[in-house]
Short mmCIF file of C-alpha atoms in Angstrom, two decimals:
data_model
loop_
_atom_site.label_atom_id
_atom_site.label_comp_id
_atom_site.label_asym_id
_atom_site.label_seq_id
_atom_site.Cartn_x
_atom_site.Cartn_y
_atom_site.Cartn_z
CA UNK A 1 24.57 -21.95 26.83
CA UNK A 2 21.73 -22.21 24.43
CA UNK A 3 19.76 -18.41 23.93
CA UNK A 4 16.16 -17.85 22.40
CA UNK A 5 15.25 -15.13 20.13
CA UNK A 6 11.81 -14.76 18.04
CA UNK A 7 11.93 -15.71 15.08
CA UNK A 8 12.66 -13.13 12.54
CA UNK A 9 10.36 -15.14 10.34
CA UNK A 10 7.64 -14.32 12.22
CA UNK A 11 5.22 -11.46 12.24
CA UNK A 12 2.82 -10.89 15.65
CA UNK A 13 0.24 -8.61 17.12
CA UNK A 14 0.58 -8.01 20.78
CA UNK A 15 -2.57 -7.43 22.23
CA UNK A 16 -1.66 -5.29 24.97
CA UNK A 17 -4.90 -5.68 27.35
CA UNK A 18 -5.17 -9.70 27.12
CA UNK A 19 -3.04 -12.49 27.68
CA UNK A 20 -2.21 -13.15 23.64
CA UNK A 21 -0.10 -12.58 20.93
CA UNK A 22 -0.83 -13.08 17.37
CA UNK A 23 1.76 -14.37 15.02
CA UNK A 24 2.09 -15.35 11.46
CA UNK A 25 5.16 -17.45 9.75
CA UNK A 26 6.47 -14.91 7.15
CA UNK A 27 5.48 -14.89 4.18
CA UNK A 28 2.99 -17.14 4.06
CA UNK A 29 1.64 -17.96 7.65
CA UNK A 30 -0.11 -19.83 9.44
CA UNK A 31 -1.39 -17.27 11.86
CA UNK A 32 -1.05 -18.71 15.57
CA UNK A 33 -2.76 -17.69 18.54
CA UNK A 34 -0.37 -17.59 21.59
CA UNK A 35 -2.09 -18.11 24.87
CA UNK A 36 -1.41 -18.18 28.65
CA UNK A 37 1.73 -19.72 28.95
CA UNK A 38 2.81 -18.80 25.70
CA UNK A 39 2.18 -15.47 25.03
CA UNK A 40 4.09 -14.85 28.30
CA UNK A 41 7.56 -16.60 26.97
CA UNK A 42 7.41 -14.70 23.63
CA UNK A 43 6.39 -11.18 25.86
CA UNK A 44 9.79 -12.39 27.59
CA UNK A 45 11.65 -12.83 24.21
CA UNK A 46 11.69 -9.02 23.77
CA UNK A 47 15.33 -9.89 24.22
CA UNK A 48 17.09 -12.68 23.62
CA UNK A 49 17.19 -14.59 27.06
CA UNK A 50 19.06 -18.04 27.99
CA UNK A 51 16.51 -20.78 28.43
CA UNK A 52 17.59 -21.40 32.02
CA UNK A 53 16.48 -17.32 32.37
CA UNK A 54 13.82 -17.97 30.23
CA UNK A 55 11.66 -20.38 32.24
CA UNK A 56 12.53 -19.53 35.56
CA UNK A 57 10.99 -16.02 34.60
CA UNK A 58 8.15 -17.44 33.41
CA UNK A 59 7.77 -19.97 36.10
CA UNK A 60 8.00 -16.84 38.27
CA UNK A 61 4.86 -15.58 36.97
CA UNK A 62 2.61 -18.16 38.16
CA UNK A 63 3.68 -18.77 41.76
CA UNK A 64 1.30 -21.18 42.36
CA UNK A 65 2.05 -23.55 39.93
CA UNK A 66 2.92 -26.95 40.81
CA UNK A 67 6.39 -28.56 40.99
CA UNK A 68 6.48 -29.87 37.19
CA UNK A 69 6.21 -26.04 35.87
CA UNK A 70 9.45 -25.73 35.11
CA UNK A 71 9.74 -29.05 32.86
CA UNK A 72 6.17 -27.97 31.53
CA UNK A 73 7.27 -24.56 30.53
CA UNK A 74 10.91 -26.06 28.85
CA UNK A 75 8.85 -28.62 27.05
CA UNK A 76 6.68 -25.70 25.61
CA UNK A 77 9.44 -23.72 25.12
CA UNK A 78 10.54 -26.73 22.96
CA UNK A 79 7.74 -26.91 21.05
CA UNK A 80 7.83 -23.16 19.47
CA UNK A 81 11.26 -23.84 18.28
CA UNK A 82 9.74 -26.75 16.34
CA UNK A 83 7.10 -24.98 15.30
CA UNK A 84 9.50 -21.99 13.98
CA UNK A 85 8.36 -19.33 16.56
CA UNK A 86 11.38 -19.05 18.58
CA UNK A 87 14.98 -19.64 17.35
CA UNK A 88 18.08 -20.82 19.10
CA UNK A 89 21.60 -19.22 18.93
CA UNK B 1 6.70 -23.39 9.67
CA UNK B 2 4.24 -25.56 11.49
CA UNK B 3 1.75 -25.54 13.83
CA UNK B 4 1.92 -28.19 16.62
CA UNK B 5 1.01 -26.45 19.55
CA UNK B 6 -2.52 -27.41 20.12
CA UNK B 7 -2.25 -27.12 23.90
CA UNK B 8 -1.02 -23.46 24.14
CA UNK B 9 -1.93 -21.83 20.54
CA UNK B 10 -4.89 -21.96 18.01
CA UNK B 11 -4.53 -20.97 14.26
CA UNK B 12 -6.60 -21.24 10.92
CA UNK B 13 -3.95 -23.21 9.16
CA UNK B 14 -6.64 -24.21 6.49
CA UNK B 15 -8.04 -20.76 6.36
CA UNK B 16 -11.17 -21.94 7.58
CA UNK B 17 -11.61 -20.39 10.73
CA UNK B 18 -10.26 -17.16 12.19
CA UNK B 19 -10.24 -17.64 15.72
CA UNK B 20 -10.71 -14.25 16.85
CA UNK B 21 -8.36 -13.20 15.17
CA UNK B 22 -9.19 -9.40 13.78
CA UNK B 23 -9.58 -8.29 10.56
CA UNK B 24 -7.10 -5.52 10.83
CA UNK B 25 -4.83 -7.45 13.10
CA UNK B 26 -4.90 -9.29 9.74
CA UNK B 27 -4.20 -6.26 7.96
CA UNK B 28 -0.86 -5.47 9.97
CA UNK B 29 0.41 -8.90 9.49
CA UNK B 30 -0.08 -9.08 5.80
CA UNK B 31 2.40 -5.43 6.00
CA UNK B 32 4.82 -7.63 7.52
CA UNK B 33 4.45 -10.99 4.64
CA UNK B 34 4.15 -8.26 1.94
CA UNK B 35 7.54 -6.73 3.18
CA UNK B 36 9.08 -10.09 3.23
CA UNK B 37 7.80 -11.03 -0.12
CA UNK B 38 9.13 -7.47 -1.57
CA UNK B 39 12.55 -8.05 0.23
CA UNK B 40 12.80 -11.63 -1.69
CA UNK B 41 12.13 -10.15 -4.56
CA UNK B 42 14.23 -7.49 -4.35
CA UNK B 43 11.15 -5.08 -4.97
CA UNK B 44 11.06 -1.65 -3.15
CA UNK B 45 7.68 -0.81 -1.97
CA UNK B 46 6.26 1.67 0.69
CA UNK B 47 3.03 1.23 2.75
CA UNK B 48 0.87 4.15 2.70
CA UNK B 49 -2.14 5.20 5.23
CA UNK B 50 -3.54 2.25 7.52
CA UNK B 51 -0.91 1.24 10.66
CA UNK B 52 1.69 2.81 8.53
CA UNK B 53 -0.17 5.93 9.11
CA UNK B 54 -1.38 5.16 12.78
CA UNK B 55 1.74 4.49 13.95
CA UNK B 56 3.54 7.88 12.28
CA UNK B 57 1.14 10.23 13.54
CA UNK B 58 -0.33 8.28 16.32
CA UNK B 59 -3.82 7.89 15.14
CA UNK B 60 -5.00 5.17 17.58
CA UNK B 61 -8.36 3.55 17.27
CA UNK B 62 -8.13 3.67 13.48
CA UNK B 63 -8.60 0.65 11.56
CA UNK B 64 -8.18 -0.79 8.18
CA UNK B 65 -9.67 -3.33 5.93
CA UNK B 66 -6.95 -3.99 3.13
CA UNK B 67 -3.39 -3.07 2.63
CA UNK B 68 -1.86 0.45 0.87
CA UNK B 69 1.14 -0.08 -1.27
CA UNK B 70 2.96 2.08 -3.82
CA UNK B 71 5.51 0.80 -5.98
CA UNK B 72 7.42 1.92 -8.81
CA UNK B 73 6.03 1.76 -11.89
CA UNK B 74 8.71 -0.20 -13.58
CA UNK B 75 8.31 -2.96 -10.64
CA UNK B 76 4.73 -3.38 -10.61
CA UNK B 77 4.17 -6.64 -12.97
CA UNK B 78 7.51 -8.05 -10.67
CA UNK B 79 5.55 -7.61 -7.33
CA UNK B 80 2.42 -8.85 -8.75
CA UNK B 81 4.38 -12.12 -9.54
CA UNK B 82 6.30 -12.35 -6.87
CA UNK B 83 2.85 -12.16 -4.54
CA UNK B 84 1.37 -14.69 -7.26
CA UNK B 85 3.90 -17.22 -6.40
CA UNK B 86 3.04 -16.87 -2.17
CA UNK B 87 -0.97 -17.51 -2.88
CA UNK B 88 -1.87 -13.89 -3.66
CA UNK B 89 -4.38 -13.68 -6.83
CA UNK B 90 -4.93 -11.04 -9.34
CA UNK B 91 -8.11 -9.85 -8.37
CA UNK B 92 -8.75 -6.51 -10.38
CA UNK B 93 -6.83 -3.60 -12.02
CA UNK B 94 -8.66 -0.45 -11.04
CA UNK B 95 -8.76 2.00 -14.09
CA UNK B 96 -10.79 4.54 -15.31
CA UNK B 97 -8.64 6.26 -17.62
CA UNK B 98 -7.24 8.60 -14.75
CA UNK B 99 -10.76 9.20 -12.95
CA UNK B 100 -10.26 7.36 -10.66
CA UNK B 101 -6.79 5.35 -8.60
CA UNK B 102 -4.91 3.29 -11.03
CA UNK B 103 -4.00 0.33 -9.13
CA UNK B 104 -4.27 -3.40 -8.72
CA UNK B 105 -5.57 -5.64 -5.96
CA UNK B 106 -5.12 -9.01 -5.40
CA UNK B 107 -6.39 -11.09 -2.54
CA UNK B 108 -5.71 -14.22 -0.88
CA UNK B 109 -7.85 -16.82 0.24
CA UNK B 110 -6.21 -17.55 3.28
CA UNK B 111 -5.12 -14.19 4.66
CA UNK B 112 -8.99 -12.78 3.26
CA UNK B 113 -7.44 -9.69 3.37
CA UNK B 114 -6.91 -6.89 -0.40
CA UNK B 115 -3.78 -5.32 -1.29
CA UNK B 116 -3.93 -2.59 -3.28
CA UNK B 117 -0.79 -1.93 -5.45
CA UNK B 118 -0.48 1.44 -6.14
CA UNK B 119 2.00 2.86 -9.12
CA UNK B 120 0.52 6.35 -8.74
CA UNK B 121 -1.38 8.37 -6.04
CA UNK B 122 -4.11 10.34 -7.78
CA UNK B 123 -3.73 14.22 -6.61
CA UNK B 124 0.23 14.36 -7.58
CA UNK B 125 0.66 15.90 -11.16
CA UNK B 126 4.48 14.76 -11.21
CA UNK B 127 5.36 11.25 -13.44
CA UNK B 128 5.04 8.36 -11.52
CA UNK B 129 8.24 7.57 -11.37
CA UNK B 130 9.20 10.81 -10.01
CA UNK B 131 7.03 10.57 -7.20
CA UNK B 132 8.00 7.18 -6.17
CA UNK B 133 11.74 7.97 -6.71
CA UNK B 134 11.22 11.01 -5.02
CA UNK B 135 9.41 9.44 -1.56
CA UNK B 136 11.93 6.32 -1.44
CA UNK B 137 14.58 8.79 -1.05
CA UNK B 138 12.71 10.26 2.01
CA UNK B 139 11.86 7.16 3.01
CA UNK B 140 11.37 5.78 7.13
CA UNK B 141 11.47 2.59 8.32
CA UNK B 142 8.77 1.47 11.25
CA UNK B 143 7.24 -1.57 12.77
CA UNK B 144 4.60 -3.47 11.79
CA UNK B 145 3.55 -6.50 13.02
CA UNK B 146 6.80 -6.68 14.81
CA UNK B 147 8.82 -6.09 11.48
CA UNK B 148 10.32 -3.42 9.65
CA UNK B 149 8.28 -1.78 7.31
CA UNK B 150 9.49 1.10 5.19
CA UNK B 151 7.03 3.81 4.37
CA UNK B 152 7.00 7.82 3.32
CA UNK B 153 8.50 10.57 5.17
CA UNK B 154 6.26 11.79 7.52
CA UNK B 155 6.17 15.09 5.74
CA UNK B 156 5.40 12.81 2.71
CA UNK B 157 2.72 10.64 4.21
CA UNK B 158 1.00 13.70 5.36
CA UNK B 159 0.70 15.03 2.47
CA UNK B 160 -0.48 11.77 1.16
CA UNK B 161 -3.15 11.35 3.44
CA UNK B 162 -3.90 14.88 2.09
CA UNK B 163 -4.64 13.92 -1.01
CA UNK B 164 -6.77 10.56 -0.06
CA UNK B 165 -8.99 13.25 1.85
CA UNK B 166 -8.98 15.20 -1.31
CA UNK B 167 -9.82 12.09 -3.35
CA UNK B 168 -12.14 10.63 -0.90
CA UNK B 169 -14.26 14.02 0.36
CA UNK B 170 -15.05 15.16 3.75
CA UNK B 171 -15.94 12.83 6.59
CA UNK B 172 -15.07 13.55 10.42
CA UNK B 173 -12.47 10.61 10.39
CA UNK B 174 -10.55 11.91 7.35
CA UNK B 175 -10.53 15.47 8.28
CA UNK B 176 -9.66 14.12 11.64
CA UNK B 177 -6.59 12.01 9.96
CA UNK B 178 -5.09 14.98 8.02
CA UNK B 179 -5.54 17.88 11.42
CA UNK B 180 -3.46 14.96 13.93
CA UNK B 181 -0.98 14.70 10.98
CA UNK B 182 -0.49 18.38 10.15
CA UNK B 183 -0.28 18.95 14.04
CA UNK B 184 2.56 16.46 14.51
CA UNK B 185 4.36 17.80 11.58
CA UNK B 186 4.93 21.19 13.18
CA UNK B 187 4.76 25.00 11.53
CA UNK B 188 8.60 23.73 9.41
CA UNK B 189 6.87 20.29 8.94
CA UNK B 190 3.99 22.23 7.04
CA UNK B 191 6.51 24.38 5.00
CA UNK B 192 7.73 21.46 3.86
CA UNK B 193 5.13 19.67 2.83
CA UNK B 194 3.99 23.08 0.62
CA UNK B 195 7.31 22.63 -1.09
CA UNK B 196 6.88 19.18 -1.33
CA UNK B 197 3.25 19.49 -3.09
CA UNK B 198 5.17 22.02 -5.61
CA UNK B 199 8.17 19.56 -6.46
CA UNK B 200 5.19 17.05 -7.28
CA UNK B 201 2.84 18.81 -8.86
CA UNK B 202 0.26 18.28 -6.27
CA UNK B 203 -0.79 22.29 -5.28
CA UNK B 204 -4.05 21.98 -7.52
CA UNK B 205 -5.35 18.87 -5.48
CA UNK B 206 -4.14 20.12 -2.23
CA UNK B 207 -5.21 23.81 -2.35
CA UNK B 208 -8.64 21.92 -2.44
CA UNK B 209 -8.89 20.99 1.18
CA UNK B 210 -4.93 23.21 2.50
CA UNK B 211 -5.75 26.50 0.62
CA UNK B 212 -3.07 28.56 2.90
CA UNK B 213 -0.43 26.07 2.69
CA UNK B 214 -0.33 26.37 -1.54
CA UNK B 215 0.45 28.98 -3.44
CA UNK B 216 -1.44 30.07 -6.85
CA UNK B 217 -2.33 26.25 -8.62
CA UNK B 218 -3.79 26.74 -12.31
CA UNK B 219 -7.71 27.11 -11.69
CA UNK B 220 -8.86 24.43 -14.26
CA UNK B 221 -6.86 21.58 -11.88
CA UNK B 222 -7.88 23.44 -8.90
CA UNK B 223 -11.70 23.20 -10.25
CA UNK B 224 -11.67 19.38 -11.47
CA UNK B 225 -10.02 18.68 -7.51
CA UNK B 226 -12.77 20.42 -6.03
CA UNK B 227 -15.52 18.73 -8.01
CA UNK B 228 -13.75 15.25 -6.76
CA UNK B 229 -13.93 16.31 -3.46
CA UNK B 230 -17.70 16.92 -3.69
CA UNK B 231 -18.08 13.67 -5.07
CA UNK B 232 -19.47 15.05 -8.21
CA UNK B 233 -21.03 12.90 -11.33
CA UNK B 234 -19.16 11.45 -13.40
CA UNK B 235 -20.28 13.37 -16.68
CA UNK B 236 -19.26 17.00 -14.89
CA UNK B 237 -15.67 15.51 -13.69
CA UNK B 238 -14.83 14.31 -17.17
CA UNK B 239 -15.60 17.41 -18.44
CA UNK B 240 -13.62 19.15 -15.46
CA UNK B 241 -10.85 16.89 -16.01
CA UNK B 242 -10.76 17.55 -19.85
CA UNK B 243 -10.46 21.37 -19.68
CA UNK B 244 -8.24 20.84 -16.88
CA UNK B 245 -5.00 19.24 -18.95
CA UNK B 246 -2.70 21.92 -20.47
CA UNK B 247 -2.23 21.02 -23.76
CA UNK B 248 -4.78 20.11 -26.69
CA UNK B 249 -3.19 16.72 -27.22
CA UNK B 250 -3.61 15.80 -23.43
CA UNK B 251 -7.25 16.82 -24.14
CA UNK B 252 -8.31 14.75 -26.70
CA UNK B 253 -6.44 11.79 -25.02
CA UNK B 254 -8.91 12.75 -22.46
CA UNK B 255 -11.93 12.86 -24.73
CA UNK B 256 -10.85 9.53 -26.49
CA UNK B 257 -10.95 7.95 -23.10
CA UNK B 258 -14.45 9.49 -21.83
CA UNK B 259 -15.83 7.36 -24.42
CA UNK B 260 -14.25 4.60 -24.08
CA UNK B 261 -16.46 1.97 -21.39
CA UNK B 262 -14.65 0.44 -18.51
CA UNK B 263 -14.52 -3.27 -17.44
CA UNK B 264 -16.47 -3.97 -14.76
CA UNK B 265 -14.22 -4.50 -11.35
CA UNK B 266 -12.68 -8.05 -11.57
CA UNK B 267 -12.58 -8.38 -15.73
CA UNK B 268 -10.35 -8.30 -17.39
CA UNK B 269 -11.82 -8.51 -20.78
CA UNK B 270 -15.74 -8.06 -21.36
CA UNK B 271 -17.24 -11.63 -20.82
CA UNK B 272 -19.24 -11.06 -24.75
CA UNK B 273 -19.80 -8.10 -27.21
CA UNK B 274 -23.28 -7.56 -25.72
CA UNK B 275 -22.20 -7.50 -22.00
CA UNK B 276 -19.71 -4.54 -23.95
CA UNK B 277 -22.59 -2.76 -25.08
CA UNK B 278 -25.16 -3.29 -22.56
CA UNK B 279 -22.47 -1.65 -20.20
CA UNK B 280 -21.85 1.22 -22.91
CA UNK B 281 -25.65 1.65 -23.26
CA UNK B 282 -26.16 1.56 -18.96
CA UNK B 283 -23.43 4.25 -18.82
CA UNK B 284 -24.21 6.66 -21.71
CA UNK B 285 -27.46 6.46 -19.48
CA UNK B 286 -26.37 7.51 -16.36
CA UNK B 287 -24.28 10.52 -18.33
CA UNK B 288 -27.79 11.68 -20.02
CA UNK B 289 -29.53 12.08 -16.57
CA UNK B 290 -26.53 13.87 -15.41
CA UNK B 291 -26.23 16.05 -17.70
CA UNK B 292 -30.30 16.43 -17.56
CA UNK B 293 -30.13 17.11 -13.97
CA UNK B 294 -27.15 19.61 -14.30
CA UNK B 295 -29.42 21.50 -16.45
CA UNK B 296 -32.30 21.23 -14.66
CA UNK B 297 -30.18 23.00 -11.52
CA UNK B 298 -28.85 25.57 -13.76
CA UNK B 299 -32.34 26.44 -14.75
CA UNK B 300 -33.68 25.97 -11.40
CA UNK B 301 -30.94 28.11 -10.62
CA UNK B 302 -31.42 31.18 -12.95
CA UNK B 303 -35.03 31.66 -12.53
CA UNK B 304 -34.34 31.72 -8.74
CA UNK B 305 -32.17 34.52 -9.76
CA UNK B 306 -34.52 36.74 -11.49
CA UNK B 307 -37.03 36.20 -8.97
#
């Protein structure tokens, strides 16, 4: 089963009272902006979490969202592994 | 690492923009990328002041605009390189012939944030190499950013932070800064940090603004420190800080220096000869009204007193 860690390449400011996270690729950037959806799977990361875990916690959060949530949040999910936020293993 | 999430995340990735993004969340990232580039090149460094000191003694609601680093002396040139290769540029050394920090900053244009490289922490009489030898082996490791950061003792950094106030003179948020440390440190934290200031030759500055945590500190040192803190002309610090070195030799090393002009912040050579002595003729100005207004106090002064 494939588990998701932050990156250890990657540096972020949580701010606490609003729905982002600020994060730079060490040692050289960029800086990203997480937002909404995203902040909320890296707040999740605090520990390493199976993906399966992963999004159904996060889908949990927004209980109306519609039915395609869940592939929504594993194709985000996808995306910050490509983009070197989140690591897998 | 890229940055293909245009639906969920937003980032300068040319440097062009900073999307909200703060200037001292800036700050605490660059701790982290600093860190990183230290690690790489095997360089040991140790944040001073800023988060490092927020987050030791709980200061929140401070803020900083650039980053605090000391380093040892020997590894200075090697971390200025090694930050050369990731982007960083030489901006200035900062050096006025021991009036002022010695220390380098360099800046990058995407981050748009300074580091300054420190080698030595003006207020501690020890060699620089003792006092960086001596706080790496007291060393703490915190977050920053999310990432381990190593930086002094807390005894250390409050002491530290001591000396910046001593440097820097009074201001609510400074005095604030040093009372929240000292608090947190505790009466044995305080007993400490006296013998600390001994061990490093640091009593002088820091009777200046701790008087009953040091012991008796030779009064020409304890003079030039208190002058600093007052944020006194140049002229009357030199001549505190010449009288204020032990031996003869140190003195005239002293005197050869007060005459000597200083670059301008960001040269590193003068541009011409007459930029060189138009700055030599602007400063030997400034000294002349200082010393003219010294003695116009003084005189001021004594016929107050026989009134």
């Amino acid at each position: 089963m494939t588990t998701l860690h932050r990156s250890p390449q990657v540096a972020f400011v949580d701010r606490d009272n609003e729905d982002t996270v600020v994060t730079a690729g060490l040692p050289d950037g960029p800086i990203q902006v997480l937002e909404g959806p995203t902040a909320v799977v890296w707040r999740l990361l605090e520990e390493p979490r199976a993906l399966d875990e992963l999004v159904q916690l996060a889908v949990s959060l927004y209980p109306d969202a519609p039915e395609s949530a869940r592939s929504d949040i594993t194709a985000m999910v996808g995306q910050m592994v490509e983009a070197g936020l989140l690591v897998e293993g | 690492m890229s940055s293909s999430l245009p639906a969920r995340t937003s980032g300068p990735p040319d440097g062009s923009s900073d999307h909200g993004v703060t200037v001292y969340e800036r700050v605490q990232l660059v701790h982290a990328a600093v860190q990183a580039i230290a690690d790489r090149a095997g360089v040991d460094v140790i944040f001073i002041k800023g988060p490092a000191a927020e987050r030791q003694f709980h200061q929140s609601g401070r803020t900083s605009v650039d980053v605090d680093v000391m380093v040892h002396p020997a590894e200075m040139q090697r971390l200025i390189r090694a930050l050369q290769v990731h982007g960083w540029q030489y901006y200035w050394e900062r050096n006025d012939h021991g009036l002022v920090d010695h220390s380098s900053v360099v800046m990058h244009p995407y981050w748009k944030i300074a580091i300054d490289v420190h080698h030595h922490f003006p207020g501690f009489g020890a060699a620089p190499t003792r006092v960086f030898d001596a706080l790496w082996r007291e060393r703490n490791e915190i977050e920053i950013a999310g990432r381990p950061c190593v930086v002094p003792s807390p005894v250390d950094h409050a002491l530290i932070l001591a000396l910046h106030f001593v440097r820097t003179g009074w201001s609510v948020q400074a005095q604030g800064d040093v009372d929240r440390s000292l608090a947190q440190l505790g009466h044995s934290g305080r007993e400490t940090l006296a013998a600390r200031a001994e061990e490093l030759g640091a009593q002088a500055a820091l009777s200046v603004v701790l008087p009953h945590l040091v012991g008796d500190a030779p009064k020409p040192a304890v003079r030039y420190w208190r002058l600093r803190h007052q944020a006194t002309p140049g002229f009357v610090l030199w001549w505190a800080l010449i009288r204020a070195e032990p031996t003869w030799r140190q003195r005239l090393i002293r005197v050869k220096a007060a005459f000597e002009t200083p670059l301008p912040l960001g040269q590193t050579e003068w541009a011409n000869r007459s930029q060189h002595v138009s700055a030599t003729v602007d400063r030997w100005a400034r000294a002349a009204s200082q010393v003219s207004a010294v003695c116009r106090r003084s005189l001021s002064r004594s016929g107050s007193d026989r009134r």
